[in-house]
Coordinates of C-alpha atoms in Angstrom, one line a residue:
X258 CA 202.0 -165.4 -9.3
X259 CA 201.8 -162.2 -11.3
X260 CA 200.6 -164.2 -14.3
X261 CA 197.8 -165.9 -12.3
X262 CA 196.7 -162.7 -10.7
X263 CA 196.6 -160.8 -14.0
X264 CA 194.8 -163.8 -15.4
X265 CA 192.1 -163.3 -12.8
X266 CA 191.5 -159.7 -14.0
X267 CA 191.5 -160.8 -17.6
X268 CA 189.1 -163.7 -16.9
X269 CA 186.6 -161.5 -15.1
X270 CA 186.5 -159.0 -18.0
X271 CA 186.5 -161.8 -20.6
X272 CA 183.4 -163.3 -18.9
X273 CA 181.5 -160.1 -19.8
X274 CA 182.5 -160.5 -23.5
X275 CA 181.6 -164.2 -23.6
X276 CA 178.2 -163.8 -21.7
X277 CA 177.0 -161.2 -24.2
X278 CA 178.3 -163.1 -27.2
X279 CA 176.7 -166.3 -25.9
X280 CA 173.3 -164.7 -25.7
X281 CA 173.1 -162.3 -28.7
X282 CA 176.3 -163.0 -30.6
X283 CA 177.5 -159.4 -30.2
X284 CA 181.1 -158.5 -29.6
X285 CA 180.6 -155.7 -27.1
X286 CA 183.7 -153.6 -27.8
X287 CA 182.7 -151.1 -25.1
X288 CA 183.2 -153.7 -22.3
X289 CA 186.8 -152.9 -21.7
X290 CA 186.0 -149.2 -21.4
X291 CA 183.2 -150.0 -19.0
X292 CA 185.9 -151.6 -16.8
X293 CA 188.0 -148.4 -17.1
X294 CA 185.1 -146.4 -15.9
X295 CA 184.7 -148.8 -13.0
X296 CA 188.3 -148.0 -11.9
X297 CA 187.3 -144.3 -11.9
X298 CA 184.2 -145.0 -9.8
X299 CA 186.4 -146.8 -7.2
X300 CA 189.0 -144.0 -7.3
X301 CA 186.3 -141.3 -6.8
X302 CA 184.6 -143.3 -4.0
X303 CA 187.9 -143.8 -2.1
X304 CA 188.7 -140.1 -2.6
X305 CA 185.4 -139.1 -1.2
X306 CA 186.1 -141.3 1.8
X307 CA 189.5 -139.7 2.3
X308 CA 191.8 -142.3 0.8
X309 CA 193.0 -140.6 -2.3
X310 CA 196.8 -140.6 -1.9
X311 CA 197.4 -142.8 1.1
X312 CA 200.6 -144.9 0.9
X313 CA 201.5 -147.5 3.5
X314 CA 198.8 -146.7 6.0
X315 CA 198.8 -148.7 9.2
X316 CA 195.4 -150.5 8.7
X317 CA 193.5 -151.4 5.6
X318 CA 190.1 -149.6 5.4
X319 CA 188.0 -152.7 4.5
X320 CA 184.7 -150.9 4.8
X321 CA 185.8 -148.2 2.4
X322 CA 187.1 -150.9 -0.1
X323 CA 183.7 -152.7 0.2
X324 CA 181.8 -149.5 -0.5
X325 CA 184.1 -148.7 -3.5
X326 CA 183.6 -152.2 -4.9
X327 CA 179.8 -152.1 -4.5
X328 CA 179.7 -148.7 -6.1
X329 CA 181.7 -149.8 -9.1
X330 CA 179.7 -153.0 -9.5
X331 CA 176.4 -151.1 -9.3
X332 CA 177.6 -148.4 -11.7
X333 CA 179.1 -150.8 -14.3
X334 CA 176.1 -153.1 -14.1
X335 CA 173.5 -150.3 -14.6
X336 CA 175.5 -148.6 -17.3
X337 CA 175.9 -151.8 -19.2
X338 CA 172.1 -152.4 -19.0
X339 CA 171.5 -148.8 -20.2
X340 CA 173.9 -149.4 -23.1
X341 CA 172.0 -152.6 -24.1
X342 CA 168.6 -150.8 -23.8
X343 CA 169.6 -147.7 -25.8
X344 CA 172.3 -148.7 -28.2
X345 CA 172.0 -152.5 -28.8
X346 CA 168.3 -153.6 -28.4
X347 CA 166.9 -151.4 -31.2
X348 CA 169.5 -153.0 -33.6
X349 CA 168.9 -156.6 -32.5
X350 CA 167.3 -157.6 -35.8
X351 CA 169.5 -155.4 -37.9
X352 CA 172.4 -156.7 -40.0
X353 CA 175.3 -157.8 -37.8
X354 CA 177.5 -154.9 -38.7
X355 CA 175.1 -152.4 -37.3
X356 CA 175.3 -153.4 -33.6
X357 CA 179.0 -153.9 -34.1
X358 CA 179.4 -150.3 -35.2
X359 CA 177.1 -149.3 -32.4
X360 CA 179.3 -151.0 -29.9
X361 CA 182.3 -149.2 -31.2
X362 CA 180.4 -145.9 -30.8
X363 CA 179.5 -146.7 -27.2
X364 CA 183.2 -147.5 -26.6
X365 CA 184.2 -144.0 -27.8
X366 CA 181.5 -142.5 -25.6
X367 CA 182.8 -144.3 -22.6
X368 CA 186.4 -143.3 -23.4
X369 CA 185.5 -139.6 -23.6
X370 CA 183.5 -139.8 -20.4
X371 CA 186.6 -141.2 -18.7
X372 CA 188.8 -138.4 -20.3
X373 CA 186.4 -135.7 -19.1
X374 CA 186.1 -137.3 -15.7
X375 CA 189.7 -137.9 -14.7
X376 CA 191.7 -136.1 -17.4
X377 CA 194.3 -137.4 -19.9
X378 CA 197.1 -138.2 -17.4
X379 CA 197.4 -141.5 -15.5
X380 CA 195.9 -141.3 -12.0
X381 CA 197.4 -142.8 -8.9
X382 CA 195.2 -145.3 -7.1
X383 CA 195.6 -145.4 -3.3
X384 CA 197.8 -148.2 -2.0
X385 CA 195.6 -149.6 0.7
X386 CA 196.6 -153.2 0.9
X387 CA 199.4 -154.7 3.1
X388 CA 202.7 -155.3 1.4
X389 CA 203.9 -158.5 3.0
X390 CA 204.7 -161.8 1.4
X391 CA 202.2 -164.4 2.7
X392 CA 204.6 -167.4 2.2
X393 CA 207.6 -166.0 3.9
X394 CA 206.2 -163.6 6.5
X395 CA 203.0 -165.3 7.4
X396 CA 203.9 -169.0 7.2
X397 CA 207.6 -168.5 7.8
X398 CA 208.6 -170.5 4.7
X399 CA 211.4 -169.8 2.3
X400 CA 210.3 -170.1 -1.3
X401 CA 211.3 -168.7 -4.7
X402 CA 207.6 -168.1 -5.4
X403 CA 206.5 -164.7 -4.1
X404 CA 202.8 -164.7 -3.0
X405 CA 201.9 -161.3 -1.7
X406 CA 198.8 -160.3 0.1
X407 CA 197.7 -158.4 -3.0
X408 CA 197.8 -161.7 -5.0
X409 CA 195.7 -163.4 -2.2
X410 CA 193.3 -160.5 -2.2
X411 CA 192.7 -160.7 -6.0
X412 CA 192.3 -164.4 -6.1
X413 CA 190.1 -164.5 -2.9
X414 CA 187.6 -162.3 -4.7
X415 CA 187.9 -163.4 -8.3
X416 CA 187.6 -167.1 -7.8
X417 CA 184.3 -167.0 -5.7
X418 CA 182.9 -164.5 -8.3
X419 CA 183.6 -167.0 -11.1
X420 CA 182.1 -169.9 -9.1
X421 CA 179.1 -167.7 -8.3
X422 CA 178.6 -166.9 -11.9
X423 CA 178.8 -170.6 -12.8
X424 CA 176.2 -171.4 -10.1
X425 CA 173.9 -168.7 -11.4
X426 CA 174.0 -170.0 -14.9
X427 CA 173.7 -173.7 -14.0
X428 CA 171.4 -173.7 -11.0
X429 CA 169.1 -170.7 -11.0
X430 CA 165.9 -170.1 -12.9
X431 CA 167.4 -167.1 -14.6
X432 CA 170.4 -169.0 -15.6
X433 CA 168.3 -171.7 -17.2
X434 CA 166.5 -168.9 -19.1
X435 CA 169.8 -167.5 -20.2
X436 CA 170.8 -170.9 -21.6
X437 CA 167.5 -171.3 -23.3
X438 CA 167.8 -167.8 -25.0
X439 CA 171.3 -168.6 -26.0
X440 CA 170.1 -171.8 -27.7
X441 CA 167.1 -170.3 -29.5
X442 CA 165.7 -166.9 -28.5
X443 CA 162.5 -167.2 -30.6
X444 CA 161.7 -170.7 -29.2
X445 CA 162.5 -169.4 -25.7
X446 CA 160.1 -166.5 -26.3
X447 CA 157.3 -168.8 -27.4
X448 CA 157.9 -170.8 -24.2
X449 CA 157.1 -167.7 -22.2
X450 CA 160.6 -166.5 -21.4
X451 CA 161.0 -162.7 -21.3
X452 CA 163.9 -162.5 -23.7
X453 CA 164.5 -158.8 -23.2
X454 CA 164.7 -159.3 -19.4
X455 CA 167.1 -162.2 -19.8
X456 CA 169.4 -160.2 -22.1
X457 CA 169.3 -157.2 -19.8
X458 CA 170.2 -159.5 -16.9
X459 CA 173.1 -160.9 -18.9
X460 CA 174.5 -157.3 -19.4
X461 CA 174.0 -156.6 -15.7
X462 CA 176.1 -159.7 -14.8
X463 CA 178.9 -158.7 -17.2
X464 CA 178.9 -155.2 -15.8
X465 CA 179.0 -156.4 -12.2
X466 CA 182.0 -158.6 -12.9
X467 CA 183.8 -155.7 -14.7
X468 CA 183.1 -153.5 -11.7
X469 CA 184.5 -156.0 -9.2
X470 CA 187.6 -156.5 -11.5
X471 CA 188.1 -152.7 -11.5
X472 CA 188.7 -152.4 -7.8
X473 CA 191.1 -155.4 -7.8
X474 CA 193.0 -153.9 -10.7
X475 CA 193.3 -150.5 -9.1
X476 CA 194.5 -151.9 -5.7
X477 CA 196.9 -154.3 -7.4
X478 CA 198.5 -151.9 -9.9
X479 CA 197.9 -148.6 -8.1
X480 CA 197.1 -146.7 -11.3
X481 CA 194.5 -146.1 -13.9
X482 CA 194.1 -144.0 -17.0
X483 CA 191.3 -143.3 -19.5
X484 CA 193.0 -145.5 -22.2
X485 CA 193.1 -148.5 -19.9
X486 CA 189.9 -150.0 -21.4
X487 CA 191.6 -150.6 -24.8
X488 CA 194.4 -152.7 -23.6
X489 CA 192.4 -154.5 -20.9
X490 CA 189.5 -155.1 -23.4
X491 CA 191.8 -156.4 -26.1
X492 CA 193.4 -158.9 -23.7
X493 CA 190.0 -160.0 -22.3
X494 CA 188.5 -160.4 -25.8
X495 CA 191.6 -162.4 -26.8
X496 CA 191.1 -164.6 -23.7
X497 CA 187.5 -165.1 -24.6
X498 CA 188.3 -166.2 -28.1
X499 CA 191.2 -168.3 -26.9
X500 CA 188.9 -170.2 -24.5
X501 CA 186.0 -170.4 -26.9
X502 CA 183.9 -167.3 -27.0
X503 CA 180.4 -168.0 -25.8
X504 CA 181.7 -170.5 -23.3
X505 CA 182.0 -169.2 -19.7
X506 CA 184.4 -171.9 -18.6
X507 CA 186.5 -171.2 -21.7
X508 CA 186.6 -167.5 -20.9
X509 CA 188.0 -168.2 -17.4
X510 CA 190.5 -170.7 -18.7
X511 CA 191.5 -168.3 -21.5
X512 CA 192.0 -165.5 -19.0
X513 CA 194.4 -167.5 -16.8
X514 CA 196.2 -168.9 -19.8
X515 CA 196.7 -165.5 -21.2
X516 CA 197.9 -164.0 -17.9
X517 CA 200.5 -166.8 -17.4
X518 CA 201.7 -166.6 -21.0
X519 CA 202.1 -162.8 -20.7
X520 CA 204.1 -163.1 -17.5
X521 CA 206.4 -165.9 -19.0
X522 CA 207.0 -163.9 -22.1
X523 CA 207.9 -160.7 -20.2
X524 CA 210.1 -162.7 -17.8
X525 CA 212.1 -164.6 -20.5
X526 CA 212.0 -162.3 -23.5
X527 CA 211.2 -158.8 -22.2
X528 CA 208.1 -156.6 -22.1
X529 CA 208.4 -155.6 -25.8
X530 CA 207.7 -159.2 -26.8
X531 CA 204.6 -159.7 -24.6
X532 CA 202.0 -159.1 -27.3
X533 CA 204.0 -161.1 -29.9
X534 CA 204.1 -164.1 -27.7
X535 CA 200.4 -163.9 -26.7
X536 CA 199.0 -163.4 -30.2
X537 CA 201.3 -165.9 -31.7
X538 CA 199.9 -168.6 -29.4
X539 CA 196.4 -167.4 -30.2
X540 CA 197.0 -167.7 -33.9
X541 CA 198.5 -171.2 -33.5
X542 CA 195.6 -172.4 -31.4
X543 CA 193.0 -171.0 -33.6
X544 CA 194.6 -172.5 -36.7
X545 CA 194.3 -176.0 -35.2
X546 CA 191.1 -175.3 -33.1
X547 CA 189.1 -172.4 -34.6
X548 CA 186.5 -172.6 -31.9
X549 CA 189.0 -172.1 -29.1
X550 CA 190.2 -174.4 -26.3
X551 CA 186.8 -175.4 -25.0
X552 CA 184.6 -174.3 -27.9
X553 CA 183.7 -177.8 -29.0
X554 CA 184.2 -179.9 -25.8
X555 CA 181.2 -178.6 -24.1
X556 CA 179.3 -176.7 -26.8
X557 CA 177.8 -174.7 -24.0
X558 CA 176.8 -171.1 -24.3
X559 CA 176.0 -168.8 -21.5

């Protein structure tokens, strides 16, 4: 279950990469660091509410967790929109390397904000979720598969968020505008679509998903650090490429596939081989299918 749960984190972050790439073909290198800042927002919010170092408390403070998640989603969404408005929009018609370098610059800014905010040492995240195994302690079944309440919590939030995103893209007016801009932004503008507004909304969605993932990550792993964005962002970007970058279904599939593969590699070969196993599979898949797992099947962009 660890692989599936970690896959849910990766998928939510990967969706932010693939949404932006699908709309403006920009690899937003700052997205992983945005996720890191989201964990800091959650940690600060819970600290303000009096849950900074709680371990094994009798009841789960659901209202505090809800407030922390809303704060992280709002913070990451707004910060992502500001980054698009200030750092990416002026370079939209520039050569492709210019916005790419701008994204790297924004990434460094976010990292240093995190370093200034919480310092260089890893910070403990409050352990606020129940510790019991759902299969054995709740249903009374004996199984080799350990499915903890933390796994349930992560999947119960992540899957509805992914389905909600799919609904927004497929069924709402803004989602149709996103697909139109992804297909041809100039034609969409001539048809009366406010392209800038659609792109800003896309960054907002990616930031909101990263903010939600940050609370899940913190509560599941009970730690965070200012360098978290690099590793999380690298895995999420890999998942987006694996699934077919620009394809929202592919990003979700790539996230779960990457999480499972990482867990299997660590279990059977050791943690030192995790990246070797993951990136070896990525190379093999891209050699035979350069557009990723779902890149050609649907041809759908965000």
